[in-house]
Amino acid sequence: MDIDDAKRIAGIEAANFVLSGMKVGLGTGSTVKHTVVELGRRIKDEGLEIVGVPTSLATERLAMEVGIPLIELSDVDSLDIVIDGADEYDSNFQLIKGGGAALLREKIVAQQSSAMVVVADDRKQVDVLGAFPLPIEVTPFAYMTTVRSLSHLMNCDVSIRIEEDKPLVTDNGNYIADAQTGPSISNPVDLENEILQIAGVVQVGLFNNMCDAVVLAGQNGISTHFRSNGRLS
Ligand code: 5RP
């Protein structure tokens, strides 16, 4: 099975967590897009009745294309579940997210969800977070000041993500700083809190104590792993 097949099968498997009547957070990325397409198929073919909250403009477009009715997060108290991708996850189910620059909306949606399912391929599973550069959403105002503060805090190179020779602009009008910490984030909870002290930081792509299950795609097929004492176990 090649990696694209694995992502598709995992994405479809993760959609099984969704039941009629649910309010569903719809994540962003090349893996969870298969979940969104599958939910659209189940709405059409099986009469699944759900409403969705997309975590990015790209997912909003896809959800509309496949026929998922959308609501505003601010119009409801909470969501039943969010299904999303990840760039890395460790044995405690702590995550790095934001490779697709959608981390702010993804985190707002995840915080309002009663459960979080991550869909990933097995390259994302790590012992210690940080080989994947840690994405941090920052204000355009004085962004180089923020980059220097982040670099000083983490003692590593931090660079602004560039797209077509210009800083990439997120759906929220901000920039993304990527921190090359290396696989050294052994205490992601403390690091998240320290990064959030810097005024120019809008949000950081560390998702701590949020993920309840991972649907994992590997060479040998699909497996689902539940966090012990998580909200789905
Ligand atoms: C976007 C994300 C994505 O969920 C993450 O980058 C994983 O994406 P993919 O499934 O394409 O590898 O956090 O901000």
Short mmCIF file of C-alpha atoms and ligand atoms in Angstrom, two decimals:
data_model
loop_
_atom_site.label_atom_id
_atom_site.label_comp_id
_atom_site.label_asym_id
_atom_site.label_seq_id
_atom_site.Cartn_x
_atom_site.Cartn_y
_atom_site.Cartn_z
CA MET A 1 0.00 0.00 0.00
CA ASP A 2 1.53 3.36 -0.93
CA ILE A 3 1.26 6.36 1.37
CA ASP A 4 -1.60 7.99 -0.53
CA ASP A 5 -3.66 4.79 -0.34
CA ALA A 6 -2.88 4.53 3.37
CA LYS A 7 -4.03 8.12 3.98
CA ARG A 8 -7.24 7.53 2.06
CA ILE A 9 -8.10 4.33 3.91
CA ALA A 10 -7.29 5.90 7.31
CA GLY A 11 -9.34 8.99 6.44
CA ILE A 12 -12.34 6.85 5.55
CA GLU A 13 -11.92 4.70 8.70
CA ALA A 14 -11.87 7.81 10.91
CA ALA A 15 -15.24 8.86 9.50
CA ASN A 16 -16.74 5.87 11.37
CA PHE A 17 -16.47 7.90 14.58
CA VAL A 18 -19.16 10.19 13.20
CA LEU A 19 -22.82 9.36 13.89
CA SER A 20 -26.06 11.01 12.78
CA GLY A 21 -26.95 14.06 14.82
CA MET A 22 -23.35 15.03 15.54
CA LYS A 23 -21.76 18.45 15.21
CA VAL A 24 -18.36 17.72 13.69
CA GLY A 25 -15.11 19.71 13.50
CA LEU A 26 -13.56 19.19 10.07
CA GLY A 27 -9.76 19.28 10.09
CA THR A 28 -7.30 20.39 7.44
CA GLY A 29 -4.74 18.47 5.38
CA SER A 30 -4.12 15.78 2.83
CA THR A 31 -5.17 12.92 5.14
CA VAL A 32 -8.32 14.30 6.76
CA LYS A 33 -9.58 15.52 3.40
CA HIS A 34 -10.50 11.87 2.77
CA THR A 35 -12.63 11.92 5.93
CA VAL A 36 -14.44 15.02 4.68
CA VAL A 37 -15.11 13.41 1.29
CA GLU A 38 -16.34 10.21 3.00
CA LEU A 39 -18.71 12.20 5.24
CA GLY A 40 -20.10 13.89 2.12
CA ARG A 41 -20.61 10.46 0.55
CA ARG A 42 -22.43 9.15 3.64
CA ILE A 43 -24.70 12.22 3.64
CA LYS A 44 -25.67 11.51 0.03
CA ASP A 45 -25.79 7.70 0.06
CA GLU A 46 -26.78 6.87 3.61
CA GLY A 47 -28.74 9.88 4.81
CA LEU A 48 -26.17 10.75 7.50
CA GLU A 49 -27.35 13.91 9.24
CA ILE A 50 -24.52 16.07 10.55
CA VAL A 51 -23.36 19.66 10.57
CA GLY A 52 -19.71 20.64 10.28
CA VAL A 53 -17.34 23.40 11.34
CA PRO A 54 -14.33 23.67 8.99
CA THR A 55 -10.88 24.53 10.38
CA SER A 56 -9.68 26.38 7.28
CA LEU A 57 -10.94 28.08 4.17
CA ALA A 58 -9.63 25.12 2.11
CA THR A 59 -11.68 22.66 4.18
CA GLU A 60 -14.69 24.97 4.02
CA ARG A 61 -14.51 24.86 0.20
CA LEU A 62 -14.15 21.06 0.16
CA ALA A 63 -16.99 20.55 2.65
CA MET A 64 -19.29 22.73 0.54
CA GLU A 65 -18.29 20.83 -2.62
CA VAL A 66 -19.15 17.46 -1.05
CA GLY A 67 -22.39 18.69 0.49
CA ILE A 68 -21.71 18.91 4.24
CA PRO A 69 -23.98 21.53 5.86
CA LEU A 70 -21.82 24.04 7.74
CA ILE A 71 -22.46 26.07 10.89
CA GLU A 72 -20.56 28.81 12.72
CA LEU A 73 -18.70 27.60 15.79
CA SER A 74 -19.87 30.66 17.68
CA ASP A 75 -23.52 29.61 17.17
CA VAL A 76 -23.13 26.41 19.26
CA ASP A 77 -21.84 25.63 22.73
CA SER A 78 -19.66 22.72 21.69
CA LEU A 79 -18.96 20.12 19.01
CA ASP A 80 -19.28 16.35 19.49
CA ILE A 81 -16.01 15.49 17.80
CA VAL A 82 -13.22 16.92 15.67
CA ILE A 83 -11.28 14.80 13.20
CA ASP A 84 -7.97 16.27 12.07
CA GLY A 85 -4.49 15.42 10.83
CA ALA A 86 -1.18 15.91 12.64
CA ASP A 87 2.45 16.45 11.73
CA GLU A 88 3.78 14.46 14.69
CA TYR A 89 2.37 12.67 17.72
CA ASP A 90 4.18 11.12 20.67
CA SER A 91 3.37 8.21 22.97
CA ASN A 92 1.32 10.54 25.23
CA PHE A 93 -0.81 11.61 22.23
CA GLN A 94 0.67 15.13 22.32
CA LEU A 95 0.73 16.65 18.84
CA ILE A 96 2.55 19.04 16.57
CA LYS A 97 0.14 20.56 14.07
CA GLY A 98 0.23 23.49 11.67
CA GLY A 99 2.14 22.06 8.72
CA GLY A 100 -0.78 23.28 6.65
CA ALA A 101 -0.79 26.69 8.39
CA ALA A 102 -4.27 26.14 9.87
CA LEU A 103 -3.25 25.66 13.51
CA LEU A 104 -5.16 28.59 15.00
CA ARG A 105 -8.60 27.58 13.71
CA GLU A 106 -7.73 23.92 14.30
CA LYS A 107 -6.97 24.63 17.96
CA ILE A 108 -10.05 26.79 18.52
CA VAL A 109 -12.21 24.00 17.07
CA ALA A 110 -10.38 21.25 19.01
CA GLN A 111 -10.80 23.12 22.30
CA GLN A 112 -14.58 23.24 21.78
CA SER A 113 -14.88 19.55 20.84
CA SER A 114 -15.87 16.79 23.24
CA ALA A 115 -13.40 14.42 21.59
CA MET A 116 -10.53 14.62 19.11
CA VAL A 117 -9.56 11.92 16.63
CA VAL A 118 -6.33 12.29 14.67
CA VAL A 119 -5.82 10.59 11.35
CA ALA A 120 -2.21 10.07 10.37
CA ASP A 121 0.27 7.80 8.64
CA ASP A 122 2.93 6.04 10.68
CA ARG A 123 5.70 8.48 9.66
CA LYS A 124 4.06 10.92 12.09
CA GLN A 125 4.62 8.70 15.16
CA VAL A 126 7.69 9.83 17.16
CA ASP A 127 9.30 9.21 20.55
CA VAL A 128 10.03 12.90 21.17
CA LEU A 129 8.34 15.78 19.34
CA GLY A 130 10.30 18.32 17.31
CA ALA A 131 11.92 16.76 14.24
CA PHE A 132 9.05 18.43 12.38
CA PRO A 133 9.65 22.21 12.67
CA LEU A 134 7.22 23.59 15.24
CA PRO A 135 4.73 25.99 13.55
CA ILE A 136 3.87 29.15 15.48
CA GLU A 137 1.33 31.71 14.22
CA VAL A 138 2.62 35.27 14.77
CA THR A 139 1.36 38.77 14.09
CA PRO A 140 2.76 40.51 10.99
CA PHE A 141 3.46 43.52 13.26
CA ALA A 142 7.09 43.33 14.42
CA TYR A 143 7.29 39.71 13.32
CA MET A 144 11.08 39.71 13.28
CA THR A 145 11.06 40.81 16.94
CA THR A 146 8.82 37.83 17.70
CA VAL A 147 11.06 35.52 15.67
CA ARG A 148 14.11 36.67 17.68
CA SER A 149 12.27 36.16 20.99
CA LEU A 150 11.24 32.66 19.92
CA SER A 151 14.75 31.82 18.79
CA HIS A 152 16.14 33.03 22.14
CA LEU A 153 13.52 31.09 24.12
CA MET A 154 14.06 27.78 22.32
CA ASN A 155 17.73 28.28 21.47
CA CYS A 156 17.19 27.26 17.84
CA ASP A 157 16.71 28.68 14.35
CA VAL A 158 13.28 30.13 13.70
CA SER A 159 12.21 31.27 10.24
CA ILE A 160 9.14 32.83 8.71
CA ARG A 161 7.40 30.46 6.29
CA ILE A 162 7.71 31.73 2.73
CA GLU A 163 5.36 31.09 -0.19
CA GLU A 164 6.10 32.52 -3.64
CA ASP A 165 8.89 34.75 -2.26
CA LYS A 166 6.63 36.35 0.37
CA PRO A 167 5.64 35.44 3.92
CA LEU A 168 2.77 32.95 3.80
CA VAL A 169 -0.39 34.65 5.09
CA THR A 170 -2.74 32.44 7.14
CA ASP A 171 -6.54 32.43 6.89
CA ASN A 172 -6.43 34.87 9.83
CA GLY A 173 -4.05 37.35 8.17
CA ASN A 174 -1.02 36.30 10.24
CA TYR A 175 2.39 34.73 9.48
CA ILE A 176 3.80 31.33 10.44
CA ALA A 177 7.18 31.03 12.16
CA ASP A 178 8.74 27.53 12.03
CA ALA A 179 11.06 26.63 14.92
CA GLN A 180 13.79 24.03 14.22
CA THR A 181 13.90 22.63 17.71
CA GLY A 182 14.96 19.15 16.63
CA PRO A 183 13.50 16.12 18.42
CA SER A 184 13.92 17.67 21.86
CA ILE A 185 10.40 18.69 23.00
CA SER A 186 10.17 16.40 26.02
CA ASN A 187 7.85 18.73 27.95
CA PRO A 188 5.40 20.14 25.38
CA VAL A 189 3.05 21.51 28.07
CA ASP A 190 5.70 23.79 29.59
CA LEU A 191 6.97 24.81 26.14
CA GLU A 192 3.46 25.73 24.97
CA ASN A 193 2.98 27.95 28.03
CA GLU A 194 6.35 29.65 27.59
CA ILE A 195 5.79 30.35 23.89
CA LEU A 196 2.35 31.84 24.60
CA GLN A 197 3.97 34.42 26.94
CA ILE A 198 5.50 36.20 23.92
CA ALA A 199 3.12 39.00 22.93
CA GLY A 200 3.55 38.63 19.16
CA VAL A 201 2.60 34.96 19.29
CA VAL A 202 -1.01 34.29 18.29
CA GLN A 203 -0.92 30.51 18.84
CA VAL A 204 1.49 27.58 18.78
CA GLY A 205 1.04 24.24 17.05
CA LEU A 206 1.49 22.16 20.20
CA PHE A 207 -1.82 20.38 20.89
CA ASN A 208 -1.48 19.03 24.40
CA ASN A 209 -3.96 16.72 26.15
CA MET A 210 -6.49 17.08 23.34
CA CYS A 211 -6.15 13.97 21.19
CA ASP A 212 -8.17 10.95 22.33
CA ALA A 213 -7.52 8.52 19.49
CA VAL A 214 -5.25 8.13 16.48
CA VAL A 215 -6.32 6.28 13.36
CA LEU A 216 -2.96 5.21 12.00
CA ALA A 217 -2.20 4.11 8.47
CA GLY A 218 0.89 2.00 7.90
CA GLN A 219 2.37 -0.57 5.51
CA ASN A 220 0.44 -3.27 7.38
CA GLY A 221 -2.93 -1.55 7.24
CA ILE A 222 -4.98 0.59 9.56
CA SER A 223 -4.99 0.52 13.37
CA THR A 224 -6.78 2.71 15.89
CA HIS A 225 -5.05 3.66 19.16
CA PHE A 226 -6.89 5.15 22.13
CA ARG A 227 -5.31 7.35 24.80
CA SER A 228 -5.79 5.69 28.15
CA ASN A 229 -8.13 7.82 30.27
CA GLY A 230 -9.02 9.75 27.12
CA ARG A 231 -12.55 10.79 26.28
CA LEU A 232 -13.08 7.87 23.88
CA SER A 233 -11.68 5.02 25.98
C1 5RP B 1 -2.68 21.77 9.08
C2 5RP B 1 -2.34 20.59 9.89
C3 5RP B 1 -2.47 19.26 9.23
O1 5RP B 1 -3.47 18.54 9.87
C4 5RP B 1 -1.15 18.55 9.31
O2 5RP B 1 -0.18 19.36 8.67
C5 5RP B 1 -1.20 17.16 8.67
O3 5RP B 1 -1.44 17.29 7.30
P1 5RP B 1 -1.30 16.06 6.29
O4 5RP B 1 -2.37 15.10 6.63
O5 5RP B 1 -1.44 16.70 4.94
O6 5RP B 1 0.09 15.48 6.48
O7 5RP B 1 -2.00 20.65 11.05
O8 5RP B 1 -2.42 22.95 9.76
#
